[in-house]
mmCIF file of C-alpha atoms in Angstrom:
data_model
loop_
_atom_site.group_PDB
_atom_site.id
_atom_site.type_symbol
_atom_site.label_atom_id
_atom_site.label_comp_id
_atom_site.label_asym_id
_atom_site.label_seq_id
_atom_site.Cartn_x
_atom_site.Cartn_y
_atom_site.Cartn_z
ATOM 1 C CA UNK A 1 -34.458 -30.116 -1.958
ATOM 2 C CA UNK A 2 -35.202 -28.411 -5.616
ATOM 3 C CA UNK A 3 -32.399 -27.094 -7.894
ATOM 4 C CA UNK A 4 -33.715 -23.058 -7.115
ATOM 5 C CA UNK A 5 -33.392 -23.852 -3.092
ATOM 6 C CA UNK A 6 -30.157 -25.350 -3.814
ATOM 7 C CA UNK A 7 -28.844 -21.858 -5.744
ATOM 8 C CA UNK A 8 -29.676 -19.899 -3.524
ATOM 9 C CA UNK A 9 -28.316 -21.620 -0.499
ATOM 10 C CA UNK A 10 -24.654 -21.636 -2.908
ATOM 11 C CA UNK A 11 -25.331 -17.987 -3.325
ATOM 12 C CA UNK A 12 -25.956 -16.898 -0.173
ATOM 13 C CA UNK A 13 -22.903 -18.780 1.349
ATOM 14 C CA UNK A 14 -20.402 -17.703 -1.361
ATOM 15 C CA UNK A 15 -21.383 -14.093 -0.752
ATOM 16 C CA UNK A 16 -21.216 -14.746 2.939
ATOM 17 C CA UNK A 17 -17.657 -15.979 2.609
ATOM 18 C CA UNK A 18 -16.771 -12.638 -0.085
ATOM 19 C CA UNK A 19 -18.046 -10.437 2.392
ATOM 20 C CA UNK A 20 -16.539 -12.021 5.452
ATOM 21 C CA UNK A 21 -13.770 -12.303 3.615
ATOM 22 C CA UNK A 22 -13.660 -8.579 2.103
ATOM 23 C CA UNK A 23 -14.007 -7.935 6.478
ATOM 24 C CA UNK A 24 -11.472 -9.346 7.799
ATOM 25 C CA UNK A 25 -8.640 -8.247 4.721
ATOM 26 C CA UNK A 26 -10.208 -4.657 5.836
ATOM 27 C CA UNK A 27 -9.597 -5.408 9.724
ATOM 28 C CA UNK A 28 -6.315 -6.692 9.092
ATOM 29 C CA UNK A 29 -4.793 -3.927 7.242
ATOM 30 C CA UNK A 30 -6.420 -1.014 9.988
ATOM 31 C CA UNK A 31 -5.025 -2.728 12.879
ATOM 32 C CA UNK A 32 -1.892 -2.507 10.846
ATOM 33 C CA UNK A 33 -2.129 0.726 10.376
ATOM 34 C CA UNK A 34 -2.600 1.450 13.310
ATOM 35 C CA UNK A 35 0.400 -0.603 14.962
ATOM 36 C CA UNK A 36 2.902 1.782 12.843
ATOM 37 C CA UNK A 37 4.828 3.606 15.216
ATOM 38 C CA UNK A 38 6.563 7.266 14.640
ATOM 39 C CA UNK A 39 5.076 7.923 11.016
ATOM 40 C CA UNK A 40 6.534 10.737 9.338
ATOM 41 C CA UNK A 41 5.111 10.749 5.814
ATOM 42 C CA UNK A 42 2.235 8.688 4.429
ATOM 43 C CA UNK A 43 0.616 8.733 0.969
ATOM 44 C CA UNK A 44 -1.135 6.124 -1.229
ATOM 45 C CA UNK A 45 0.794 4.917 -3.788
ATOM 46 C CA UNK A 46 -0.187 3.349 -7.258
ATOM 47 C CA UNK A 47 -2.506 5.235 -10.293
ATOM 48 C CA UNK A 48 -5.616 7.360 -9.971
ATOM 49 C CA UNK A 49 -4.102 8.897 -6.609
ATOM 50 C CA UNK A 50 -4.281 5.704 -4.958
ATOM 51 C CA UNK A 51 -8.145 4.647 -5.890
ATOM 52 C CA UNK A 52 -7.938 1.016 -6.487
ATOM 53 C CA UNK A 53 -9.716 -0.027 -10.189
ATOM 54 C CA UNK A 54 -10.906 -3.551 -9.180
ATOM 55 C CA UNK A 55 -12.901 -2.966 -6.214
ATOM 56 C CA UNK A 56 -13.650 0.521 -6.837
ATOM 57 C CA UNK A 57 -15.418 -0.837 -10.275
ATOM 58 C CA UNK A 58 -16.903 -3.696 -8.752
ATOM 59 C CA UNK A 59 -18.982 -1.755 -5.783
ATOM 60 C CA UNK A 60 -19.740 1.218 -8.801
ATOM 61 C CA UNK A 61 -21.563 -2.011 -10.764
ATOM 62 C CA UNK A 62 -22.877 -3.191 -7.434
ATOM 63 C CA UNK A 63 -24.771 -0.043 -6.860
ATOM 64 C CA UNK A 64 -25.959 0.751 -10.177
ATOM 65 C CA UNK A 65 -27.269 -2.930 -10.871
ATOM 66 C CA UNK A 66 -28.470 -2.896 -7.525
ATOM 67 C CA UNK A 67 -30.608 0.889 -7.321
ATOM 68 C CA UNK A 68 -31.525 -0.476 -11.475
ATOM 69 C CA UNK A 69 -32.935 -3.618 -9.969
ATOM 70 C CA UNK A 70 -34.682 -1.348 -6.714
ATOM 71 C CA UNK A 71 -35.820 1.410 -9.487
ATOM 72 C CA UNK A 72 -37.873 -1.328 -11.752
ATOM 73 C CA UNK A 73 -40.047 -3.127 -8.225
ATOM 74 C CA UNK A 74 -38.391 -6.034 -8.589
ATOM 75 C CA UNK A 75 -37.801 -7.865 -4.686
ATOM 76 C CA UNK A 76 -34.218 -7.823 -3.871
ATOM 77 C CA UNK A 77 -33.071 -10.602 -0.707
ATOM 78 C CA UNK A 78 -32.256 -8.686 2.114
ATOM 79 C CA UNK A 79 -28.946 -10.184 2.251
ATOM 80 C CA UNK A 80 -28.218 -8.923 -1.626
ATOM 81 C CA UNK A 81 -28.979 -6.059 -0.866
ATOM 82 C CA UNK A 82 -26.745 -5.410 1.850
ATOM 83 C CA UNK A 83 -24.016 -8.667 0.956
ATOM 84 C CA UNK A 84 -22.904 -7.090 -1.949
ATOM 85 C CA UNK A 85 -22.527 -3.010 -1.197
ATOM 86 C CA UNK A 86 -20.833 -4.196 2.318
ATOM 87 C CA UNK A 87 -18.145 -7.154 0.857
ATOM 88 C CA UNK A 88 -17.431 -3.875 -2.074
ATOM 89 C CA UNK A 89 -16.856 -1.138 0.810
ATOM 90 C CA UNK A 90 -14.856 -3.288 2.794
ATOM 91 C CA UNK A 91 -12.574 -4.702 0.301
ATOM 92 C CA UNK A 92 -12.143 -0.869 -1.363
ATOM 93 C CA UNK A 93 -11.033 0.248 2.205
ATOM 94 C CA UNK A 94 -8.688 -2.857 2.455
ATOM 95 C CA UNK A 95 -7.408 -2.176 -0.759
ATOM 96 C CA UNK A 96 -6.899 1.403 -0.355
ATOM 97 C CA UNK A 97 -4.959 1.785 3.252
ATOM 98 C CA UNK A 98 -2.675 -1.478 1.707
ATOM 99 C CA UNK A 99 -1.566 0.894 -1.134
ATOM 100 C CA UNK A 100 0.279 3.072 1.706
ATOM 101 C CA UNK A 101 3.365 4.059 1.824
ATOM 102 C CA UNK A 102 4.222 4.456 5.368
ATOM 103 C CA UNK A 103 7.747 6.256 6.262
ATOM 104 C CA UNK A 104 8.692 5.855 9.945
ATOM 105 C CA UNK A 105 11.979 6.902 12.140
ATOM 106 C CA UNK A 106 13.075 3.231 11.256
ATOM 107 C CA UNK A 107 12.785 3.016 7.369
ATOM 108 C CA UNK A 108 10.124 2.504 4.691
ATOM 109 C CA UNK A 109 7.164 0.190 5.015
ATOM 110 C CA UNK A 110 5.941 -0.155 1.064
ATOM 111 C CA UNK A 111 3.451 -2.751 1.797
ATOM 112 C CA UNK A 112 1.474 -2.339 4.915
ATOM 113 C CA UNK A 113 0.363 -5.912 5.356
ATOM 114 C CA UNK A 114 3.910 -7.282 4.968
ATOM 115 C CA UNK A 115 5.670 -4.348 7.735
ATOM 116 C CA UNK A 116 8.208 -7.778 7.588
ATOM 117 C CA UNK A 117 9.174 -6.618 4.651
ATOM 118 C CA UNK A 118 9.834 -3.242 5.430
ATOM 119 C CA UNK A 119 13.263 -1.427 4.670
ATOM 120 C CA UNK A 120 14.868 -0.563 7.296
ATOM 121 C CA UNK A 121 16.961 2.829 6.928
ATOM 122 C CA UNK A 122 20.450 0.733 8.428
ATOM 123 C CA UNK A 123 19.712 -1.626 5.485
ATOM 124 C CA UNK A 124 19.434 0.925 2.522
ATOM 125 C CA UNK A 125 22.824 1.419 0.740
ATOM 126 C CA UNK A 126 22.566 3.116 -2.041
ATOM 127 C CA UNK A 127 19.688 5.582 -3.915
ATOM 128 C CA UNK A 128 19.196 7.175 -7.003
ATOM 129 C CA UNK A 129 15.998 10.020 -8.285
ATOM 130 C CA UNK A 130 14.057 9.582 -11.018
ATOM 131 C CA UNK A 131 11.630 12.453 -12.351
ATOM 132 C CA UNK A 132 8.083 10.992 -12.296
ATOM 133 C CA UNK A 133 4.878 11.504 -14.063
ATOM 134 C CA UNK A 134 3.595 13.113 -11.042
ATOM 135 C CA UNK A 135 6.254 13.553 -8.150
ATOM 136 C CA UNK A 136 10.001 11.976 -7.768
ATOM 137 C CA UNK A 137 10.541 8.100 -7.670
ATOM 138 C CA UNK A 138 13.101 6.873 -5.393
ATOM 139 C CA UNK A 139 15.101 3.407 -6.410
ATOM 140 C CA UNK A 140 16.482 2.297 -2.703
ATOM 141 C CA UNK A 141 19.473 0.028 -2.741
ATOM 142 C CA UNK A 142 19.438 -2.298 -0.147
ATOM 143 C CA UNK A 143 20.773 -5.797 1.426
ATOM 144 C CA UNK A 144 18.453 -7.668 3.510
ATOM 145 C CA UNK A 145 20.574 -8.747 7.257
ATOM 146 C CA UNK A 146 20.883 -12.656 6.217
ATOM 147 C CA UNK A 147 23.167 -11.607 3.033
ATOM 148 C CA UNK A 148 25.130 -9.351 0.361
ATOM 149 C CA UNK A 149 23.104 -10.079 -2.359
ATOM 150 C CA UNK A 150 21.024 -5.969 -3.131
ATOM 151 C CA UNK A 151 17.390 -5.917 -3.691
ATOM 152 C CA UNK A 152 15.761 -2.661 -4.922
ATOM 153 C CA UNK A 153 12.740 -1.275 -4.175
ATOM 154 C CA UNK A 154 11.430 2.012 -5.598
ATOM 155 C CA UNK A 155 8.931 4.214 -4.333
ATOM 156 C CA UNK A 156 7.096 6.944 -6.674
ATOM 157 C CA UNK A 157 6.634 10.411 -4.329
ATOM 158 C CA UNK A 158 3.862 12.750 -5.017
ATOM 159 C CA UNK A 159 4.541 16.124 -5.457
ATOM 160 C CA UNK A 160 3.052 17.608 -2.448
ATOM 161 C CA UNK A 161 5.272 15.039 -0.517
ATOM 162 C CA UNK A 162 8.504 15.384 -2.514
ATOM 163 C CA UNK A 163 9.719 17.638 -0.864
ATOM 164 C CA UNK A 164 9.306 16.428 2.557
ATOM 165 C CA UNK A 165 10.477 13.052 2.130
ATOM 166 C CA UNK A 166 13.656 14.690 0.410
ATOM 167 C CA UNK A 167 14.676 16.515 3.351
ATOM 168 C CA UNK A 168 13.999 13.014 5.376
ATOM 169 C CA UNK A 169 15.771 10.810 3.008
ATOM 170 C CA UNK A 170 18.896 13.885 3.278
ATOM 171 C CA UNK A 171 18.889 13.327 7.126
ATOM 172 C CA UNK A 172 18.830 9.785 7.576
ATOM 173 C CA UNK A 173 21.220 8.470 4.326
ATOM 174 C CA UNK A 174 23.237 11.175 3.231
ATOM 175 C CA UNK A 175 25.535 11.743 6.833
ATOM 176 C CA UNK A 176 25.904 8.172 6.803
ATOM 177 C CA UNK A 177 26.981 7.910 3.351
ATOM 178 C CA UNK A 178 29.373 10.881 4.377
ATOM 179 C CA UNK A 179 31.090 8.593 6.421
ATOM 180 C CA UNK A 180 31.738 5.623 4.545
ATOM 181 C CA UNK A 181 35.277 3.547 4.118
ATOM 182 C CA UNK A 182 35.624 4.406 0.391
ATOM 183 C CA UNK A 183 34.832 8.371 2.045
ATOM 184 C CA UNK A 184 37.587 7.973 4.849
ATOM 185 C CA UNK A 185 40.309 6.378 2.876
ATOM 186 C CA UNK A 186 39.866 9.288 0.028
ATOM 187 C CA UNK A 187 39.920 12.065 2.513
ATOM 188 C CA UNK A 188 42.980 10.268 4.266
ATOM 189 C CA UNK A 189 45.107 10.496 1.066
ATOM 190 C CA UNK A 190 44.669 13.978 1.017
#
């Protein structure tokens, strides 16, 4: 077997692995989204309105490069012509959906691929807000079920969702915080 054939086999294997991993990642992310119950609000986190930069640049470069090669009349293997755009599209969809912040009746899911790390409303012990560039940043302090150590969750809420999220947070947390042991003991002193 000559070097050209060996390199072609290695390239095809790597391309197949890329497309397989990207499609599996997209499939698992979509399944995670479908498993979420009682969703109240959802938005994409991150810069540029949740559009992931890496996959977008990869897909754009791939399409531009393939378009240039096709316009120049160069032969392109079908596996390359289909594989790179498909892998890039799968990666883009997976990354886009993974940037979702989902608010449910039960709590906040800040990483759809790690639903087990969602923060339940009952875990939150305090919160505060800070104005952000295009919305409001909520900082939640919460505890894990297995210890008193506090953790921090920062969620930037876009301006379009800020009022709805504020009302939801107030409904879920402010009533509970009004009846903390400290608030009750202060009311008994009066």
